[in-house]
Amino acid sequence: MTRYPSLSYYALSSYLLFTSCGALASTRLEPRLDNGLAITPPMGWNSYNHYSCSPNESIIQSNAKALVDFGLDTLGYRYVTTDCGWTVPYRLPNGSLTWNETLFPSGFPALGQYIHDLGLLFGVYQDAGIKTCGGPPDQVGSLFHEQQDAETFAAWKADALKYDNCYSDAAAGYPDADYTPSTSPSFRYANMTKALASVDRKILFQICDWGVDFPALWAPSLGNTWRISNDIIPAWRTIFRILNQAVPQTSFAGPGHWPDLDMLEVGNNVFTIPEEQTHFSLWAILKSPLTIGAALNDTLTTIRDASLQILKQKDVISYNQDPLGVSASLKRRWTEEGFEVWSGPISGGKTVAALINWADESRNLTLDLPVVGLQHAQTLRNIWDESAATNVRTSYTANVAAHGTMLVELAGTTEAGKYPADIFATSDGHSTTFENIYAETTSSQYQLTIAFAPGSSHSSEITIRTSLGGFKTSAKVQPTESQISVNISLSAGSSNTITISPSPIISYINVTSPSGTYYPCTSFTPVGSAKPETCDAGFCLPVGSKIGYISPTGNASITIPATVVSGSGDNTTAATTTAGKYLEIDYINNDIAFSTSWTTGSNSRNLTISVNGGPPTRIEVPLSGKHSELFGPGRGWWDSATFGVLVDGWRNGENTVVIGNQGGDEGVQPYGADFVGLRLYD
Ligand SMILES: *[C@@H]1O[C@H](CO)[C@@H](O)[C@H](O)[C@H]1NC(C)=O
Ligand SMILES: *[C@@H]1O[C@H](CO)[C@@H](O)[C@H](O)[C@H]1NC(C)=O
Ligand SMILES: *[C@@H]1O[C@H](CO)[C@@H](O)[C@H](O)[C@H]1NC(C)=O
Ligand SMILES: *[C@@H]1O[C@H](CO)[C@@H](O)[C@H](O)[C@H]1NC(C)=O
Ligand SMILES: *[C@@H]1O[C@H](CO)[C@@H](O)[C@H](O)[C@H]1NC(C)=O
Ligand SMILES: *[C@@H]1O[C@H](CO)[C@@H](O)[C@H](O)[C@H]1NC(C)=O
């Protein structure tokens, strides 16, 4: 019984049909897939982020020793990998790789022995090109030497191979970095997969092609981890860029194959402590390998204690190493408000959620539990705040430092929409009031279901009021009915109340969102630069087409009905504020930051939504592409995703909605995303 989903195996087999290595039987690779490694994301240390391509023996030894001295090994950090800079510009006369004897006087086998003697694992680095990254001087790569090099690594007792992608594109004359090769990198990686599978040693295979050719679709069948993006850089903006690239890939994580968000900058003194907490939290819950990239200890440097404590945070490590192996995903981003929420399941029926404060100042921010699919938690642990709460109903508010993250673990939870009376209701004998009722939109179309306590008797007519504009309705109930449903009005937010009178004995209520109305881009009028485009069948879902080139001088507009809810019945007052309505925008963005990753590349694009000529609400969407940007259908520009946003400015009757990129020329993000359609939750 294989530990791996059979899907992986079949993905590999069919993949191999298209490789040039016709002699390779797919059964040959089967053991490689079941190499038993990386059942949880690998953890360790790598020389690159601090030492660049200038490692040496004492550096590796003192950092390996520090992993043990600081107790990091017992927390799971065990792979010690020497990155670029270790080898030389030539091979030995017999064709084998060798190390730089000045930098590694004892040699690589001895380095491996030193690392193994510490109880750690020995990681090596090579490149799927004719030279490795880094230098001068030029150092030989493994392209066309995969078999011999895999045998050498096995002979040296290596436990892991990080495999880079420089100088690899034959058709372009082997440039240092080529982000648009004419053939897929997968073929070169497959050759090393095959070579590693043939040696008598289990070697963790870490694919590092910088995210070129959407490796999530092929790397899991070839390696244990794959880099999703170009390199992390020592600048805070790098976190947003990498997370935007992770968004469409989170579903590809699983035992034996993990998306690699790149090595950690924690401890390199380039981020503040809250920034390091954000970085570490998100890498952990997205199931990235946790590879320390700091100088833990050498003759010049010792990691600062606050950073070390982040790397040692046991709860965060446990989320990364959780046996469920399910990655957190982006739940919602509030672009203008400067925060966003990610979450995912962990074992024991628990949920981990992270709210990132992108703002430059500390703020009290609120996590609405329904955003992560929950209504109530018996217990909440705020990890970085080292605090806890019990009986958390609908929302949890805490202070979050500038660029920091509220990381919470929720247990004993109730699913979103369900409000047990014993938790949410109070009764004064005449009426029962439920508090902390959540609504993502302002609408008269919420469905309230009241579930009466089993065996209870209830009055033949009950009255329901909500906190929105004195909304009131009544319903007749047959004594035999165990539940009734009515439509009610709620306003966007988490502090609605629902009062039911007289006071029947209620077990729980359920509040269901309106289903909304969908407006495909084909119903919009493109203006200026905006251009409609038809996609192949099965793409640009759910519409089959999109409007591109949305810019400061081109938009898509439509006139649609909406209802401004103002309550009803004896207690009616007119709505005093313009009602916020929730929209789900289906968008497409596959503008991947490769060469711009060193500077301003963010992997995001803008859209603005303006209602009735009011001020635009800006959203900055992450990548949506789930196919290769080079060879995939529509080059990944046919894969849509959904972004939810609350927009003001509606009025009763007809409303003009403009999807544009207002202000995009003023420096925020010049390009608009493509627009597929929107759902208005009215
Ligand atoms: C080994 O590394 C040293 C120090 O970086 C460098 O000067 C030397 O050229 C390297 N040796 C070879 C053979 O590349
Ligand atoms: C090549 O030579 C080196 C140095 O003598 C030796 O350690 C290695 O095992 C040789 N490789 C092969 C494939 O014979
Ligand atoms: C390794 O680098 C450290 C720090 O730069 C230096 O002190 C040490 O002498 C170097 N060791 C070797 C073998 O080059
Ligand atoms: C893979 O290896 C085979 C020889 O084993 C070689 O013919 C082929 O060119 C290699 N493919 C790539 C993309 O390097
Ligand atoms: C750090 O390294 C220095 C020498 O480079 C050594 O004296 C010291 O014991 C090390 N500290 C720890 C905690 O490993
Ligand atoms: C944040 O909340 C705390 C505790 O509830 C409160 O003392 C503080 O004034 C709030 N800060 C801001 C900026 O609202």
CSV table of C-alpha atoms in Angstrom, one decimal, residues 123-295:
chain,number,residue,atom,x,y,z
A,123,GLY,CA,22.2,18.3,1.9
A,124,VAL,CA,24.1,19.1,-1.3
A,125,TYR,CA,23.4,21.6,-4.1
A,126,GLN,CA,23.7,21.3,-7.8
A,127,ASP,CA,22.2,22.8,-11.0
A,128,ALA,CA,20.2,21.5,-13.9
A,129,GLY,CA,22.4,23.5,-16.2
A,130,ILE,CA,25.9,23.4,-17.5
A,131,LYS,CA,27.1,25.7,-14.7
A,132,THR,CA,25.7,26.3,-11.2
A,133,CYS,CA,24.3,29.7,-10.2
A,134,GLY,CA,26.7,32.1,-8.6
A,135,GLY,CA,30.4,32.7,-9.2
A,136,PRO,CA,32.9,33.7,-10.5
A,137,PRO,CA,34.6,31.5,-10.9
A,138,ASP,CA,32.3,29.4,-13.0
A,139,GLN,CA,31.3,26.1,-11.4
A,140,VAL,CA,30.2,23.0,-13.2
A,141,GLY,CA,26.5,22.0,-13.3
A,142,SER,CA,25.0,18.6,-13.5
A,143,LEU,CA,23.2,18.8,-16.9
A,144,PHE,CA,24.1,15.7,-18.9
A,145,HIS,CA,26.0,14.3,-15.9
A,146,GLU,CA,22.9,13.5,-13.8
A,147,GLN,CA,23.7,9.8,-13.4
A,148,GLN,CA,27.3,10.2,-12.4
A,149,ASP,CA,26.5,13.1,-10.1
A,150,ALA,CA,23.7,11.3,-8.4
A,151,GLU,CA,26.1,8.4,-7.8
A,152,THR,CA,28.7,10.8,-6.4
A,153,PHE,CA,26.1,12.3,-4.0
A,154,ALA,CA,25.1,8.8,-2.9
A,155,ALA,CA,28.7,7.9,-2.4
A,156,TRP,CA,29.2,11.0,-0.2
A,157,LYS,CA,26.1,9.9,1.8
A,158,ALA,CA,24.1,12.9,0.9
A,159,ASP,CA,20.5,13.0,2.1
A,160,ALA,CA,19.1,15.9,0.1
A,161,LEU,CA,19.8,17.6,-3.2
A,162,LYS,CA,18.7,21.2,-4.0
A,163,TYR,CA,18.7,21.4,-7.8
A,164,ASP,CA,18.9,24.9,-9.3
A,165,ASN,CA,18.2,26.2,-12.8
A,166,CYS,CA,21.0,28.5,-14.0
A,167,TYR,CA,22.7,28.1,-17.4
A,168,SER,CA,20.2,25.5,-18.5
A,169,ASP,CA,18.5,26.6,-21.7
A,170,ALA,CA,20.4,25.0,-24.5
A,171,ALA,CA,18.3,26.7,-27.2
A,172,ALA,CA,19.2,30.1,-25.9
A,173,GLY,CA,22.9,29.3,-25.6
A,174,TYR,CA,22.8,28.6,-21.8
A,175,PRO,CA,22.3,32.1,-20.3
A,176,ASP,CA,22.6,32.5,-16.6
A,177,ALA,CA,18.9,32.9,-16.0
A,178,ASP,CA,16.2,32.3,-18.7
A,179,TYR,CA,12.7,32.8,-17.5
A,180,THR,CA,11.2,32.0,-20.9
A,181,PRO,CA,12.9,28.8,-22.1
A,182,SER,CA,11.5,27.2,-25.3
A,183,THR,CA,11.3,23.8,-23.6
A,184,SER,CA,10.0,22.9,-20.2
A,185,PRO,CA,12.5,22.6,-17.3
A,186,SER,CA,10.6,19.5,-16.3
A,187,PHE,CA,12.6,17.4,-18.8
A,188,ARG,CA,15.9,18.3,-17.2
A,189,TYR,CA,14.5,17.7,-13.7
A,190,ALA,CA,13.1,14.4,-14.8
A,191,ASN,CA,16.6,13.2,-15.7
A,192,MET,CA,17.8,13.9,-12.2
A,193,THR,CA,14.7,12.3,-10.7
A,194,LYS,CA,15.6,9.2,-12.7
A,195,ALA,CA,19.2,9.3,-11.7
A,196,LEU,CA,18.4,9.7,-8.0
A,197,ALA,CA,15.9,6.8,-8.2
A,198,SER,CA,18.7,4.5,-9.5
A,199,VAL,CA,21.1,5.0,-6.6
A,200,ASP,CA,21.0,3.0,-3.4
A,201,ARG,CA,20.2,5.9,-1.1
A,202,LYS,CA,17.2,7.9,-0.4
A,203,ILE,CA,17.9,11.5,-1.4
A,204,LEU,CA,15.3,14.3,-0.8
A,205,PHE,CA,14.9,16.0,-4.2
A,206,GLN,CA,14.3,19.7,-4.0
A,207,ILE,CA,13.4,21.3,-7.3
A,208,CYS,CA,14.4,24.9,-7.7
A,209,ASP,CA,13.4,26.2,-11.1
A,210,TRP,CA,12.1,29.5,-9.6
A,211,GLY,CA,8.5,28.7,-10.5
A,212,VAL,CA,9.1,28.7,-14.2
A,213,ASP,CA,6.5,26.7,-16.2
A,214,PHE,CA,4.1,26.3,-13.2
A,215,PRO,CA,5.9,23.4,-11.6
A,216,ALA,CA,3.0,22.6,-9.3
A,217,LEU,CA,1.6,20.6,-12.3
A,218,TRP,CA,4.8,18.5,-12.8
A,219,ALA,CA,7.2,18.8,-9.9
A,220,PRO,CA,5.2,16.8,-7.4
A,221,SER,CA,5.7,13.7,-9.5
A,222,LEU,CA,9.4,14.4,-9.8
A,223,GLY,CA,10.6,15.8,-6.5
A,224,ASN,CA,9.7,16.2,-2.9
A,225,THR,CA,9.6,20.0,-2.9
A,226,TRP,CA,9.4,22.7,-5.6
A,227,ARG,CA,10.2,26.4,-5.5
A,228,ILE,CA,7.1,28.3,-6.4
A,229,SER,CA,8.8,31.6,-7.1
A,230,ASN,CA,11.9,33.5,-7.8
A,231,ASP,CA,14.2,34.1,-4.8
A,232,ILE,CA,13.2,35.6,-1.6
A,233,ILE,CA,15.1,38.9,-1.2
A,234,PRO,CA,16.1,40.7,2.0
A,235,ALA,CA,13.3,43.3,1.7
A,236,TRP,CA,9.9,43.3,3.3
A,237,ARG,CA,8.0,43.6,0.0
A,238,THR,CA,9.3,40.1,-0.9
A,239,ILE,CA,6.7,38.5,1.5
A,240,PHE,CA,3.7,40.0,-0.4
A,241,ARG,CA,5.2,39.0,-3.7
A,242,ILE,CA,5.8,35.4,-2.7
A,243,LEU,CA,2.4,35.0,-1.0
A,244,ASN,CA,0.7,36.3,-4.1
A,245,GLN,CA,2.4,33.6,-6.1
A,246,ALA,CA,1.5,31.0,-3.5
A,247,VAL,CA,-2.3,31.7,-3.7
A,248,PRO,CA,-3.1,29.5,-6.7
A,249,GLN,CA,-0.7,26.7,-5.6
A,250,THR,CA,-1.8,25.9,-2.1
A,251,SER,CA,-4.0,23.0,-3.2
A,252,PHE,CA,-1.0,21.2,-4.6
A,253,ALA,CA,0.6,20.6,-1.2
A,254,GLY,CA,0.6,17.1,0.3
A,255,PRO,CA,2.6,14.4,1.9
A,256,GLY,CA,5.8,13.8,-0.1
A,257,HIS,CA,5.5,17.0,-2.2
A,258,TRP,CA,5.5,20.5,-0.9
A,259,PRO,CA,5.5,24.0,-2.4
A,260,ASP,CA,8.7,25.8,-1.4
A,261,LEU,CA,8.3,29.5,-0.6
A,262,ASP,CA,12.1,29.7,-0.4
A,263,MET,CA,14.5,29.8,2.5
A,264,LEU,CA,13.8,31.9,5.6
A,265,GLU,CA,15.1,35.3,6.2
A,266,VAL,CA,14.3,35.0,10.0
A,267,GLY,CA,17.5,35.9,11.9
A,268,ASN,CA,19.2,37.9,9.1
A,269,ASN,CA,18.3,41.2,10.7
A,270,VAL,CA,16.5,42.4,7.6
A,271,PHE,CA,13.0,42.2,9.0
A,272,THR,CA,11.5,43.5,12.3
A,273,ILE,CA,10.5,40.9,14.8
A,274,PRO,CA,6.7,41.2,13.8
A,275,GLU,CA,7.8,40.9,10.1
A,276,GLU,CA,9.7,37.8,11.0
A,277,GLN,CA,6.7,36.4,12.8
A,278,THR,CA,4.5,37.1,9.7
A,279,HIS,CA,7.1,35.4,7.4
A,280,PHE,CA,7.5,32.4,9.6
A,281,SER,CA,3.8,32.0,10.3
A,282,LEU,CA,2.8,32.0,6.7
A,283,TRP,CA,5.6,29.8,5.5
A,284,ALA,CA,4.6,27.3,8.2
A,285,ILE,CA,0.9,27.2,7.6
A,286,LEU,CA,1.4,27.1,3.8
A,287,LYS,CA,3.5,23.9,4.4
A,288,SER,CA,6.7,25.3,2.9
A,289,PRO,CA,9.9,23.6,3.8
A,290,LEU,CA,11.3,25.6,6.8
A,291,THR,CA,14.9,26.2,5.9
A,292,ILE,CA,16.7,28.5,8.1
A,293,GLY,CA,18.8,31.0,6.1
A,294,ALA,CA,20.5,32.9,8.9
A,295,ALA,CA,23.9,32.7,10.4
